[in-house]
Amino acid sequence: MDILSVIGVVLTIVSFLLLVPVAVLVLQILASLWPARTGSTAGTVRPRLAVLMPAHNESAGIAAALATVVPQLGDGDRVLVVADNCSDDTAGVAAAAGGEVIVREDRVRRGKGYALDFGVRHLAADPPEVLVIVDADCAVGPEALDRLAHRCRESGRPVQALYLMRSPPQAGLKTRLAEFAWTVRNHARPLGFARLGLPCQLMGTGMAFPWALISAAPLASGHLVEDLQLGLDLASAGAAPLFCPEALVTSSFPSQTEGMMAQRTRWEHGHLSVIASVGPRLIWRSVTRGRASLAAMALDLCVPPLASLVLMHLAWLVVVGASAAFGAGATALLVTACSLLLLSSGVMLAWWRYARHIVSLLELLGAPAYVVSKIPVYAKLFGKRQIEWVRTKRDDKSN
């Protein structure tokens, strides 16, 4: 076998590997169209719950968040706000809005994970049956806490609400395309796996946990995507999270370009680093243990952010196209082209089902410009990779 044939075989293997996340993505989107399984909790008593809300300099918006939580609390419930390393009046605003507030000051151990650990240890003196984590910039939909608490107690597993990010009024096309990509990731994909009876990833907010699980979980860290890591840890321990689309939690993208870029950089760098560091090991563990739920989470984890998946395909198409022109064979080119076509079909199907109100078909054709705009985000992975948590800048003046 000559060198060009060897190169052709290697490129073909890589092309098939690149096809795997596309196949998972399209399967999830197709399965999300299946009829929902019906269930009812009518007549059952809701478990006593606590809502834990970590907050760093959120005085401008935390009252609005608490206004969606407090009315849903019942007898024995509580909402605990952890004012974490704040330089504004988050604590005072939260207390006035009906929250129980504790203050944490630690300039060395910074990050949401440390705030969550601080709150859980405070609640341990009078623990709830179910703990729900809600970010301080989110709105909790009607009856969401009831649905999360019931599902959590019935399953004995973590439960993830449907968490959607909305574009601000008069948002530009890039922001609305980001909303579309978010909808694919947080709605279509976990819904598809739920229809197949498979678990989902944790999304950072709208997460409900049986107390026994969350009180023993390793929360104290500054990991960029601590929610993703927590879900994988719990799945490895036999408690993979379940998706509850009937419970809705929403937030808004920052209107400031700088804030949105920081937010996306933080999440995407964290996600891609987890794929590289955890993905292969998690797949191997699921195979050796013979656990379908863990395998499903591993495959879901290995689907990168939509823009990066498109960029990888386009870049690889250039590589295999050039190799074919130099005589290395056209098999890799054919596989990559089919993979890109499948990916495009999946994106169009997701747009038709979930996002026609977000972007028009004509605007969707402008997606390549959005994908290209993400190149600096991914380029920083090889230089100035973000390795610590930084609060997203929004429309307020706090930082």
mmCIF file of C-alpha atoms in Angstrom:
data_model
loop_
_atom_site.group_PDB
_atom_site.id
_atom_site.type_symbol
_atom_site.label_atom_id
_atom_site.label_comp_id
_atom_site.label_asym_id
_atom_site.label_seq_id
_atom_site.Cartn_x
_atom_site.Cartn_y
_atom_site.Cartn_z
ATOM 1 C CA MET A 1 0.000 0.000 0.000
ATOM 2 C CA ASP A 2 1.557 3.315 -1.051
ATOM 3 C CA ILE A 3 1.614 6.466 1.065
ATOM 4 C CA LEU A 4 -1.358 8.058 -0.695
ATOM 5 C CA SER A 5 -3.495 4.999 -0.011
ATOM 6 C CA VAL A 6 -2.516 5.083 3.675
ATOM 7 C CA ILE A 7 -3.395 8.776 3.847
ATOM 8 C CA GLY A 8 -6.735 8.025 2.189
ATOM 9 C CA VAL A 9 -7.551 5.330 4.771
ATOM 10 C CA VAL A 10 -6.650 7.615 7.697
ATOM 11 C CA LEU A 11 -8.711 10.475 6.285
ATOM 12 C CA THR A 12 -11.663 8.144 5.770
ATOM 13 C CA ILE A 13 -11.507 6.941 9.381
ATOM 14 C CA VAL A 14 -11.454 10.526 10.629
ATOM 15 C CA SER A 15 -14.370 11.379 8.340
ATOM 16 C CA PHE A 16 -16.457 8.571 9.818
ATOM 17 C CA LEU A 17 -15.570 9.774 13.320
ATOM 18 C CA LEU A 18 -16.771 13.239 12.344
ATOM 19 C CA LEU A 19 -20.013 11.661 11.157
ATOM 20 C CA VAL A 20 -20.796 10.284 14.651
ATOM 21 C CA PRO A 21 -21.805 13.581 16.358
ATOM 22 C CA VAL A 22 -23.871 14.503 13.304
ATOM 23 C CA ALA A 23 -25.730 11.197 13.471
ATOM 24 C CA VAL A 24 -26.417 11.711 17.194
ATOM 25 C CA LEU A 25 -27.650 15.257 16.576
ATOM 26 C CA VAL A 26 -30.000 14.244 13.760
ATOM 27 C CA LEU A 27 -31.312 11.266 15.742
ATOM 28 C CA GLN A 28 -32.148 13.570 18.644
ATOM 29 C CA ILE A 29 -33.946 16.051 16.404
ATOM 30 C CA LEU A 30 -35.952 13.319 14.680
ATOM 31 C CA ALA A 31 -36.873 11.649 17.988
ATOM 32 C CA SER A 32 -38.021 14.988 19.412
ATOM 33 C CA LEU A 33 -40.879 14.908 16.896
ATOM 34 C CA TRP A 34 -42.288 11.684 18.363
ATOM 35 C CA PRO A 35 -45.474 11.890 20.490
ATOM 36 C CA ALA A 36 -44.916 12.702 24.149
ATOM 37 C CA ARG A 37 -45.460 10.205 26.908
ATOM 38 C CA THR A 38 -48.299 11.343 29.160
ATOM 39 C CA GLY A 39 -48.175 11.356 32.926
ATOM 40 C CA SER A 40 -49.939 13.022 35.822
ATOM 41 C CA THR A 41 -49.108 14.034 39.370
ATOM 42 C CA ALA A 42 -52.639 15.174 40.196
ATOM 43 C CA GLY A 43 -53.583 14.487 43.796
ATOM 44 C CA THR A 44 -50.031 13.768 44.993
ATOM 45 C CA VAL A 45 -48.426 15.817 47.722
ATOM 46 C CA ARG A 46 -45.465 17.862 46.588
ATOM 47 C CA PRO A 47 -42.227 17.243 48.470
ATOM 48 C CA ARG A 48 -40.837 20.081 50.568
ATOM 49 C CA LEU A 49 -38.313 21.991 48.500
ATOM 50 C CA ALA A 50 -35.696 24.685 48.716
ATOM 51 C CA VAL A 51 -34.689 26.921 45.839
ATOM 52 C CA LEU A 52 -30.985 27.789 45.892
ATOM 53 C CA MET A 53 -30.059 30.934 43.943
ATOM 54 C CA PRO A 54 -26.353 31.821 43.614
ATOM 55 C CA ALA A 55 -25.895 35.517 42.831
ATOM 56 C CA HIS A 56 -22.816 37.608 42.055
ATOM 57 C CA ASN A 57 -23.586 41.323 41.555
ATOM 58 C CA GLU A 58 -27.164 40.688 40.435
ATOM 59 C CA SER A 59 -28.900 43.610 42.182
ATOM 60 C CA ALA A 60 -30.356 44.865 38.891
ATOM 61 C CA GLY A 61 -32.294 41.697 38.105
ATOM 62 C CA ILE A 62 -32.614 39.438 41.126
ATOM 63 C CA ALA A 63 -35.902 40.944 42.313
ATOM 64 C CA ALA A 64 -37.507 39.996 38.999
ATOM 65 C CA ALA A 65 -36.134 36.460 39.301
ATOM 66 C CA LEU A 66 -37.448 36.075 42.851
ATOM 67 C CA ALA A 67 -40.850 37.414 41.771
ATOM 68 C CA THR A 68 -41.250 34.268 39.643
ATOM 69 C CA VAL A 69 -40.086 31.947 42.440
ATOM 70 C CA VAL A 70 -41.672 33.207 45.677
ATOM 71 C CA PRO A 71 -45.322 32.816 44.540
ATOM 72 C CA GLN A 72 -44.666 29.125 43.768
ATOM 73 C CA LEU A 73 -43.407 28.300 47.264
ATOM 74 C CA GLY A 74 -45.612 26.334 49.625
ATOM 75 C CA ASP A 75 -45.632 25.697 53.363
ATOM 76 C CA GLY A 76 -42.183 24.625 54.512
ATOM 77 C CA ASP A 77 -40.501 25.738 51.264
ATOM 78 C CA ARG A 78 -37.754 28.339 51.181
ATOM 79 C CA VAL A 79 -35.642 30.262 48.697
ATOM 80 C CA LEU A 80 -32.025 30.800 49.712
ATOM 81 C CA VAL A 81 -29.918 33.440 47.926
ATOM 82 C CA VAL A 82 -26.131 33.180 48.192
ATOM 83 C CA ALA A 83 -24.769 36.696 47.666
ATOM 84 C CA ASP A 84 -21.337 35.621 46.465
ATOM 85 C CA ASN A 85 -18.430 38.098 46.497
ATOM 86 C CA CYS A 86 -20.776 40.965 45.675
ATOM 87 C CA SER A 87 -19.721 44.598 45.407
ATOM 88 C CA ASP A 88 -23.305 45.820 44.925
ATOM 89 C CA ASP A 89 -26.524 45.540 46.974
ATOM 90 C CA THR A 90 -27.537 42.075 45.791
ATOM 91 C CA ALA A 91 -28.113 40.920 49.383
ATOM 92 C CA GLY A 92 -30.378 43.839 50.305
ATOM 93 C CA VAL A 93 -32.419 43.665 47.108
ATOM 94 C CA ALA A 94 -32.876 39.899 47.444
ATOM 95 C CA ALA A 95 -33.990 40.172 51.078
ATOM 96 C CA ALA A 96 -36.513 42.880 50.192
ATOM 97 C CA ALA A 97 -37.893 40.646 47.413
ATOM 98 C CA GLY A 98 -38.611 37.774 49.793
ATOM 99 C CA GLY A 99 -35.411 35.764 49.696
ATOM 100 C CA GLU A 100 -33.507 34.306 52.620
ATOM 101 C CA VAL A 101 -29.985 35.656 52.130
ATOM 102 C CA ILE A 102 -26.541 34.494 53.184
ATOM 103 C CA VAL A 103 -23.347 36.318 52.214
ATOM 104 C CA ARG A 104 -20.167 34.618 51.044
ATOM 105 C CA GLU A 105 -16.824 36.419 50.800
ATOM 106 C CA ASP A 106 -13.863 34.530 49.393
ATOM 107 C CA ARG A 107 -11.708 36.273 46.807
ATOM 108 C CA VAL A 108 -9.587 33.204 46.170
ATOM 109 C CA ARG A 109 -12.174 30.466 45.623
ATOM 110 C CA ARG A 110 -14.363 32.159 43.042
ATOM 111 C CA GLY A 111 -17.080 30.633 40.896
ATOM 112 C CA LYS A 112 -20.627 29.373 40.944
ATOM 113 C CA GLY A 113 -19.659 25.931 42.225
ATOM 114 C CA TYR A 114 -18.255 27.390 45.444
ATOM 115 C CA ALA A 115 -21.422 29.440 45.974
ATOM 116 C CA LEU A 116 -23.589 26.344 45.485
ATOM 117 C CA ASP A 117 -21.500 24.361 47.964
ATOM 118 C CA PHE A 118 -21.814 27.204 50.487
ATOM 119 C CA GLY A 119 -25.595 27.233 50.098
ATOM 120 C CA VAL A 120 -25.980 23.453 50.352
ATOM 121 C CA ARG A 121 -23.948 23.362 53.554
ATOM 122 C CA HIS A 122 -26.175 26.110 55.003
ATOM 123 C CA LEU A 123 -29.339 24.184 54.119
ATOM 124 C CA ALA A 124 -28.002 21.000 55.713
ATOM 125 C CA ALA A 125 -29.182 22.188 59.140
ATOM 126 C CA ASP A 126 -32.786 21.823 57.939
ATOM 127 C CA PRO A 127 -32.598 19.948 54.636
ATOM 128 C CA PRO A 128 -35.441 19.895 52.096
ATOM 129 C CA GLU A 129 -36.558 16.782 50.235
ATOM 130 C CA VAL A 130 -35.757 18.384 46.897
ATOM 131 C CA LEU A 131 -33.288 21.151 46.052
ATOM 132 C CA VAL A 132 -33.882 23.294 42.944
ATOM 133 C CA ILE A 133 -31.056 25.469 41.614
ATOM 134 C CA VAL A 134 -32.095 28.624 39.747
ATOM 135 C CA ASP A 135 -29.749 31.331 38.484
ATOM 136 C CA ALA A 136 -30.391 34.913 39.581
ATOM 137 C CA ASP A 137 -31.007 36.157 36.040
ATOM 138 C CA CYS A 138 -33.725 33.606 35.216
ATOM 139 C CA ALA A 139 -37.514 33.567 35.245
ATOM 140 C CA VAL A 140 -39.238 30.392 36.437
ATOM 141 C CA GLY A 141 -42.376 29.498 34.477
ATOM 142 C CA PRO A 142 -45.752 28.819 36.111
ATOM 143 C CA GLU A 143 -45.942 25.504 38.019
ATOM 144 C CA ALA A 144 -42.333 24.721 37.105
ATOM 145 C CA LEU A 145 -41.275 24.109 40.699
ATOM 146 C CA ASP A 146 -44.209 21.729 41.263
ATOM 147 C CA ARG A 147 -43.364 19.721 38.158
ATOM 148 C CA LEU A 148 -39.672 19.519 38.936
ATOM 149 C CA ALA A 149 -40.233 18.489 42.557
ATOM 150 C CA HIS A 150 -42.788 15.789 41.697
ATOM 151 C CA ARG A 151 -40.622 14.317 38.935
ATOM 152 C CA CYS A 152 -37.552 14.406 41.142
ATOM 153 C CA ARG A 153 -39.192 12.508 43.981
ATOM 154 C CA GLU A 154 -40.847 9.959 41.675
ATOM 155 C CA SER A 155 -37.602 9.141 39.853
ATOM 156 C CA GLY A 156 -35.094 9.610 42.660
ATOM 157 C CA ARG A 157 -32.858 11.244 40.040
ATOM 158 C CA PRO A 158 -31.819 14.790 39.084
ATOM 159 C CA VAL A 159 -34.346 16.533 36.840
ATOM 160 C CA GLN A 160 -33.574 19.287 34.340
ATOM 161 C CA ALA A 161 -36.148 21.883 33.287
ATOM 162 C CA LEU A 162 -36.377 23.249 29.764
ATOM 163 C CA TYR A 163 -33.974 26.195 29.893
ATOM 164 C CA LEU A 164 -34.267 28.667 27.029
ATOM 165 C CA MET A 165 -32.414 31.893 26.281
ATOM 166 C CA ARG A 166 -34.402 34.642 24.578
ATOM 167 C CA SER A 167 -33.117 37.432 22.353
ATOM 168 C CA PRO A 168 -33.671 40.978 23.638
ATOM 169 C CA PRO A 169 -36.048 43.266 21.669
ATOM 170 C CA GLN A 170 -34.697 44.420 18.306
ATOM 171 C CA ALA A 171 -31.858 41.920 18.564
ATOM 172 C CA GLY A 172 -29.613 41.534 15.536
ATOM 173 C CA LEU A 173 -29.347 38.445 13.394
ATOM 174 C CA LYS A 174 -26.286 37.070 15.194
ATOM 175 C CA THR A 175 -28.101 37.101 18.524
ATOM 176 C CA ARG A 176 -31.181 35.435 17.062
ATOM 177 C CA LEU A 177 -29.051 32.783 15.383
ATOM 178 C CA ALA A 178 -27.441 32.195 18.778
ATOM 179 C CA GLU A 179 -30.951 31.761 20.203
ATOM 180 C CA PHE A 180 -31.682 29.212 17.476
ATOM 181 C CA ALA A 181 -28.491 27.273 18.270
ATOM 182 C CA TRP A 182 -29.385 27.390 21.974
ATOM 183 C CA THR A 183 -32.867 26.064 21.214
ATOM 184 C CA VAL A 184 -31.403 23.125 19.306
ATOM 185 C CA ARG A 185 -29.051 22.314 22.160
ATOM 186 C CA ASN A 186 -31.405 22.836 25.115
ATOM 187 C CA HIS A 187 -34.784 21.895 23.639
ATOM 188 C CA ALA A 188 -34.667 19.680 20.545
ATOM 189 C CA ARG A 189 -31.730 17.493 21.573
ATOM 190 C CA PRO A 190 -32.683 16.661 25.190
ATOM 191 C CA LEU A 191 -36.325 16.269 24.155
ATOM 192 C CA GLY A 192 -35.305 13.724 21.539
ATOM 193 C CA PHE A 193 -33.359 11.675 24.047
ATOM 194 C CA ALA A 194 -36.244 11.946 26.526
ATOM 195 C CA ARG A 195 -38.597 10.506 23.889
ATOM 196 C CA LEU A 196 -36.164 7.585 23.619
ATOM 197 C CA GLY A 197 -36.112 7.132 27.390
ATOM 198 C CA LEU A 198 -32.549 8.449 27.664
ATOM 199 C CA PRO A 199 -31.062 11.040 30.049
ATOM 200 C CA CYS A 200 -29.943 14.608 29.400
ATOM 201 C CA GLN A 201 -27.126 16.915 30.440
ATOM 202 C CA LEU A 202 -27.581 19.421 33.246
ATOM 203 C CA MET A 203 -27.898 23.002 31.993
ATOM 204 C CA GLY A 204 -26.906 25.135 34.977
ATOM 205 C CA THR A 205 -30.313 26.413 36.050
ATOM 206 C CA GLY A 206 -33.735 24.858 36.544
ATOM 207 C CA MET A 207 -32.083 21.761 38.034
ATOM 208 C CA ALA A 208 -33.828 19.708 40.742
ATOM 209 C CA PHE A 209 -32.045 17.151 42.940
ATOM 210 C CA PRO A 210 -33.041 14.720 45.674
ATOM 211 C CA TRP A 211 -31.357 16.025 48.797
ATOM 212 C CA ALA A 212 -29.382 12.822 49.344
ATOM 213 C CA LEU A 213 -27.728 13.234 45.938
ATOM 214 C CA ILE A 214 -26.936 16.947 45.950
ATOM 215 C CA SER A 215 -25.729 17.035 49.549
ATOM 216 C CA ALA A 216 -23.045 14.463 48.719
ATOM 217 C CA ALA A 217 -22.087 15.925 45.312
ATOM 218 C CA PRO A 218 -18.663 17.590 44.773
ATOM 219 C CA LEU A 219 -19.862 21.133 44.095
ATOM 220 C CA ALA A 220 -16.972 23.306 45.271
ATOM 221 C CA SER A 221 -15.074 24.136 42.110
ATOM 222 C CA GLY A 222 -14.435 26.981 39.700
ATOM 223 C CA HIS A 223 -15.060 24.837 36.602
ATOM 224 C CA LEU A 224 -16.387 26.843 33.654
ATOM 225 C CA VAL A 225 -19.237 24.381 33.056
ATOM 226 C CA GLU A 226 -19.741 23.015 36.550
ATOM 227 C CA ASP A 227 -23.296 21.956 35.676
ATOM 228 C CA LEU A 228 -22.117 19.777 32.794
ATOM 229 C CA GLN A 229 -19.466 18.162 34.964
ATOM 230 C CA LEU A 230 -21.929 17.602 37.823
ATOM 231 C CA GLY A 231 -24.387 15.819 35.518
ATOM 232 C CA LEU A 232 -21.649 13.524 34.239
ATOM 233 C CA ASP A 233 -20.473 12.768 37.781
ATOM 234 C CA LEU A 234 -24.009 11.865 38.863
ATOM 235 C CA ALA A 235 -24.555 9.741 35.746
ATOM 236 C CA SER A 236 -21.339 7.842 36.463
ATOM 237 C CA ALA A 237 -22.694 7.198 39.964
ATOM 238 C CA GLY A 238 -25.919 5.748 38.527
ATOM 239 C CA ALA A 239 -28.158 8.826 38.748
ATOM 240 C CA ALA A 240 -28.313 10.260 35.219
ATOM 241 C CA PRO A 241 -30.462 13.411 34.918
ATOM 242 C CA LEU A 242 -33.951 13.354 33.366
ATOM 243 C CA PHE A 243 -35.445 16.038 31.130
ATOM 244 C CA CYS A 244 -38.715 17.743 32.131
ATOM 245 C CA PRO A 245 -39.825 19.958 29.222
ATOM 246 C CA GLU A 246 -43.079 20.831 31.006
ATOM 247 C CA ALA A 247 -41.086 22.968 33.470
ATOM 248 C CA LEU A 248 -39.801 26.134 31.795
ATOM 249 C CA VAL A 249 -36.982 28.450 32.893
ATOM 250 C CA THR A 250 -35.965 31.397 30.723
ATOM 251 C CA SER A 251 -33.305 34.078 30.565
ATOM 252 C CA SER A 252 -32.172 36.661 28.021
ATOM 253 C CA PHE A 253 -29.016 37.071 26.021
ATOM 254 C CA PRO A 254 -27.016 40.185 26.949
ATOM 255 C CA SER A 255 -27.744 43.073 24.607
ATOM 256 C CA GLN A 256 -24.099 44.137 24.830
ATOM 257 C CA THR A 257 -21.847 42.462 22.266
ATOM 258 C CA GLU A 258 -19.023 42.193 24.794
ATOM 259 C CA GLY A 259 -21.279 40.466 27.322
ATOM 260 C CA MET A 260 -22.621 37.985 24.818
ATOM 261 C CA MET A 261 -19.152 37.162 23.500
ATOM 262 C CA ALA A 262 -17.867 36.560 27.032
ATOM 263 C CA GLN A 263 -20.839 34.355 27.817
ATOM 264 C CA ARG A 264 -20.456 32.208 24.707
ATOM 265 C CA THR A 265 -16.668 32.007 25.082
ATOM 266 C CA ARG A 266 -16.997 30.818 28.669
ATOM 267 C CA TRP A 267 -19.514 28.114 27.848
ATOM 268 C CA GLU A 268 -18.001 26.896 24.585
ATOM 269 C CA HIS A 269 -14.445 26.747 25.923
ATOM 270 C CA GLY A 270 -15.721 24.793 28.905
ATOM 271 C CA HIS A 271 -17.774 22.430 26.750
ATOM 272 C CA LEU A 272 -14.985 21.721 24.293
ATOM 273 C CA SER A 273 -12.490 21.134 27.104
ATOM 274 C CA VAL A 274 -14.876 18.643 28.737
ATOM 275 C CA ILE A 275 -15.304 16.826 25.416
ATOM 276 C CA ALA A 276 -11.536 16.466 25.103
ATOM 277 C CA SER A 277 -10.833 15.528 28.718
ATOM 278 C CA VAL A 278 -13.907 13.492 29.656
ATOM 279 C CA GLY A 279 -15.572 12.278 26.451
ATOM 280 C CA PRO A 280 -13.313 9.326 25.484
ATOM 281 C CA ARG A 281 -13.036 8.156 29.094
ATOM 282 C CA LEU A 282 -16.808 8.331 29.569
ATOM 283 C CA ILE A 283 -17.446 6.337 26.391
ATOM 284 C CA TRP A 284 -14.996 3.654 27.534
ATOM 285 C CA ARG A 285 -16.587 3.513 30.985
ATOM 286 C CA SER A 286 -20.079 3.119 29.496
ATOM 287 C CA VAL A 287 -18.887 0.241 27.304
ATOM 288 C CA THR A 288 -17.065 -1.605 30.077
ATOM 289 C CA ARG A 289 -20.014 -1.199 32.465
ATOM 290 C CA GLY A 290 -22.644 -1.951 29.828
ATOM 291 C CA ARG A 291 -24.758 1.078 30.749
ATOM 292 C CA ALA A 292 -26.880 2.540 27.963
ATOM 293 C CA SER A 293 -27.730 5.733 29.869
ATOM 294 C CA LEU A 294 -24.061 6.552 30.395
ATOM 295 C CA ALA A 295 -23.293 5.782 26.753
ATOM 296 C CA ALA A 296 -26.102 8.110 25.670
ATOM 297 C CA MET A 297 -24.725 10.935 27.804
ATOM 298 C CA ALA A 298 -21.228 10.318 26.448
ATOM 299 C CA LEU A 299 -22.447 10.493 22.848
ATOM 300 C CA ASP A 300 -24.503 13.597 23.599
ATOM 301 C CA LEU A 301 -21.491 15.217 25.243
ATOM 302 C CA CYS A 302 -19.398 14.599 22.131
ATOM 303 C CA VAL A 303 -21.722 16.701 19.970
ATOM 304 C CA PRO A 304 -19.901 20.072 20.001
ATOM 305 C CA PRO A 305 -21.627 23.458 19.759
ATOM 306 C CA LEU A 306 -23.446 23.798 16.445
ATOM 307 C CA ALA A 307 -21.212 26.508 14.991
ATOM 308 C CA SER A 308 -18.047 24.566 15.805
ATOM 309 C CA LEU A 309 -19.526 21.404 14.274
ATOM 310 C CA VAL A 310 -20.224 23.270 11.028
ATOM 311 C CA LEU A 311 -16.758 24.836 11.034
ATOM 312 C CA MET A 312 -15.099 21.454 11.559
ATOM 313 C CA HIS A 313 -16.993 20.022 8.598
ATOM 314 C CA LEU A 314 -16.140 22.914 6.312
ATOM 315 C CA ALA A 315 -12.463 22.820 7.266
ATOM 316 C CA TRP A 316 -12.311 19.051 6.895
ATOM 317 C CA LEU A 317 -14.065 19.252 3.527
ATOM 318 C CA VAL A 318 -11.185 21.420 2.288
ATOM 319 C CA VAL A 319 -8.627 18.910 3.616
ATOM 320 C CA VAL A 320 -10.217 15.815 2.079
ATOM 321 C CA GLY A 321 -10.973 17.673 -1.131
ATOM 322 C CA ALA A 322 -7.317 18.604 -1.507
ATOM 323 C CA SER A 323 -6.216 15.063 -0.656
ATOM 324 C CA ALA A 324 -8.566 13.648 -3.291
ATOM 325 C CA ALA A 325 -7.127 16.053 -5.864
ATOM 326 C CA PHE A 326 -3.637 14.760 -5.086
ATOM 327 C CA GLY A 327 -4.705 11.139 -5.537
ATOM 328 C CA ALA A 328 -5.486 9.956 -2.002
ATOM 329 C CA GLY A 329 -8.918 8.713 -3.026
ATOM 330 C CA ALA A 330 -12.371 10.232 -2.851
ATOM 331 C CA THR A 331 -13.928 8.077 -0.110
ATOM 332 C CA ALA A 332 -13.188 10.556 2.682
ATOM 333 C CA LEU A 333 -14.539 13.385 0.542
ATOM 334 C CA LEU A 334 -17.747 11.461 -0.118
ATOM 335 C CA VAL A 335 -18.249 10.618 3.588
ATOM 336 C CA THR A 336 -17.617 14.234 4.620
ATOM 337 C CA ALA A 337 -19.983 15.582 1.982
ATOM 338 C CA CYS A 338 -22.712 13.175 3.129
ATOM 339 C CA SER A 339 -22.084 14.155 6.743
ATOM 340 C CA LEU A 340 -22.368 17.856 5.892
ATOM 341 C CA LEU A 341 -25.578 17.199 3.954
ATOM 342 C CA LEU A 342 -27.026 15.254 6.894
ATOM 343 C CA LEU A 343 -26.047 18.058 9.260
ATOM 344 C CA SER A 344 -27.689 20.658 7.033
ATOM 345 C CA SER A 345 -30.869 18.575 6.855
ATOM 346 C CA GLY A 346 -30.965 18.235 10.643
ATOM 347 C CA VAL A 347 -30.510 21.975 11.116
ATOM 348 C CA MET A 348 -33.321 22.729 8.658
ATOM 349 C CA LEU A 349 -35.646 20.262 10.392
ATOM 350 C CA ALA A 350 -34.866 21.812 13.782
ATOM 351 C CA TRP A 351 -35.513 25.279 12.371
ATOM 352 C CA TRP A 352 -38.855 24.193 10.880
ATOM 353 C CA ARG A 353 -40.038 22.631 14.156
ATOM 354 C CA TYR A 354 -38.579 24.946 16.795
ATOM 355 C CA ALA A 355 -37.276 28.227 15.422
ATOM 356 C CA ARG A 356 -39.386 29.681 12.615
ATOM 357 C CA HIS A 357 -40.460 32.400 15.064
ATOM 358 C CA ILE A 358 -36.822 33.195 15.850
ATOM 359 C CA VAL A 359 -35.300 33.548 12.374
ATOM 360 C CA SER A 360 -36.826 33.475 8.924
ATOM 361 C CA LEU A 361 -35.674 31.049 6.266
ATOM 362 C CA LEU A 362 -33.960 33.881 4.417
ATOM 363 C CA GLU A 363 -32.160 34.919 7.594
ATOM 364 C CA LEU A 364 -31.136 31.335 8.233
ATOM 365 C CA LEU A 365 -29.252 31.467 4.947
ATOM 366 C CA GLY A 366 -27.080 34.103 6.606
ATOM 367 C CA ALA A 367 -25.899 31.543 9.146
ATOM 368 C CA PRO A 368 -22.468 31.115 7.451
ATOM 369 C CA ALA A 369 -21.583 34.656 8.504
ATOM 370 C CA TYR A 370 -22.535 33.784 12.087
ATOM 371 C CA VAL A 371 -20.402 30.641 11.941
ATOM 372 C CA VAL A 372 -17.426 32.616 10.614
ATOM 373 C CA SER A 373 -17.879 35.157 13.426
ATOM 374 C CA LYS A 374 -17.257 32.351 15.933
ATOM 375 C CA ILE A 375 -13.739 31.648 14.626
ATOM 376 C CA PRO A 376 -12.094 34.034 17.157
ATOM 377 C CA VAL A 377 -13.864 32.180 19.995
ATOM 378 C CA TYR A 378 -12.392 28.859 18.906
ATOM 379 C CA ALA A 379 -9.009 30.378 18.038
ATOM 380 C CA LYS A 380 -8.628 31.382 21.695
ATOM 381 C CA LEU A 381 -8.662 27.698 22.611
ATOM 382 C CA PHE A 382 -5.106 27.508 21.263
ATOM 383 C CA GLY A 383 -3.943 30.742 22.869
ATOM 384 C CA LYS A 384 -5.898 32.729 25.434
ATOM 385 C CA ARG A 385 -8.229 29.917 26.491
ATOM 386 C CA GLN A 386 -10.625 30.995 29.230
ATOM 387 C CA ILE A 387 -9.873 28.895 32.291
ATOM 388 C CA GLU A 388 -11.775 30.678 35.057
ATOM 389 C CA TRP A 389 -15.292 31.840 35.725
ATOM 390 C CA VAL A 390 -16.148 35.484 34.931
ATOM 391 C CA ARG A 391 -19.573 37.029 35.365
ATOM 392 C CA THR A 392 -21.349 37.898 32.123
ATOM 393 C CA LYS A 393 -21.739 41.617 31.560
ATOM 394 C CA ARG A 394 -25.379 42.543 31.007
ATOM 395 C CA ASP A 395 -27.234 45.816 30.773
ATOM 396 C CA ASP A 396 -26.556 46.895 34.351
ATOM 397 C CA LYS A 397 -23.423 48.678 35.507
ATOM 398 C CA SER A 398 -22.296 46.039 37.990
ATOM 399 C CA ASN A 399 -19.318 43.784 37.401
#
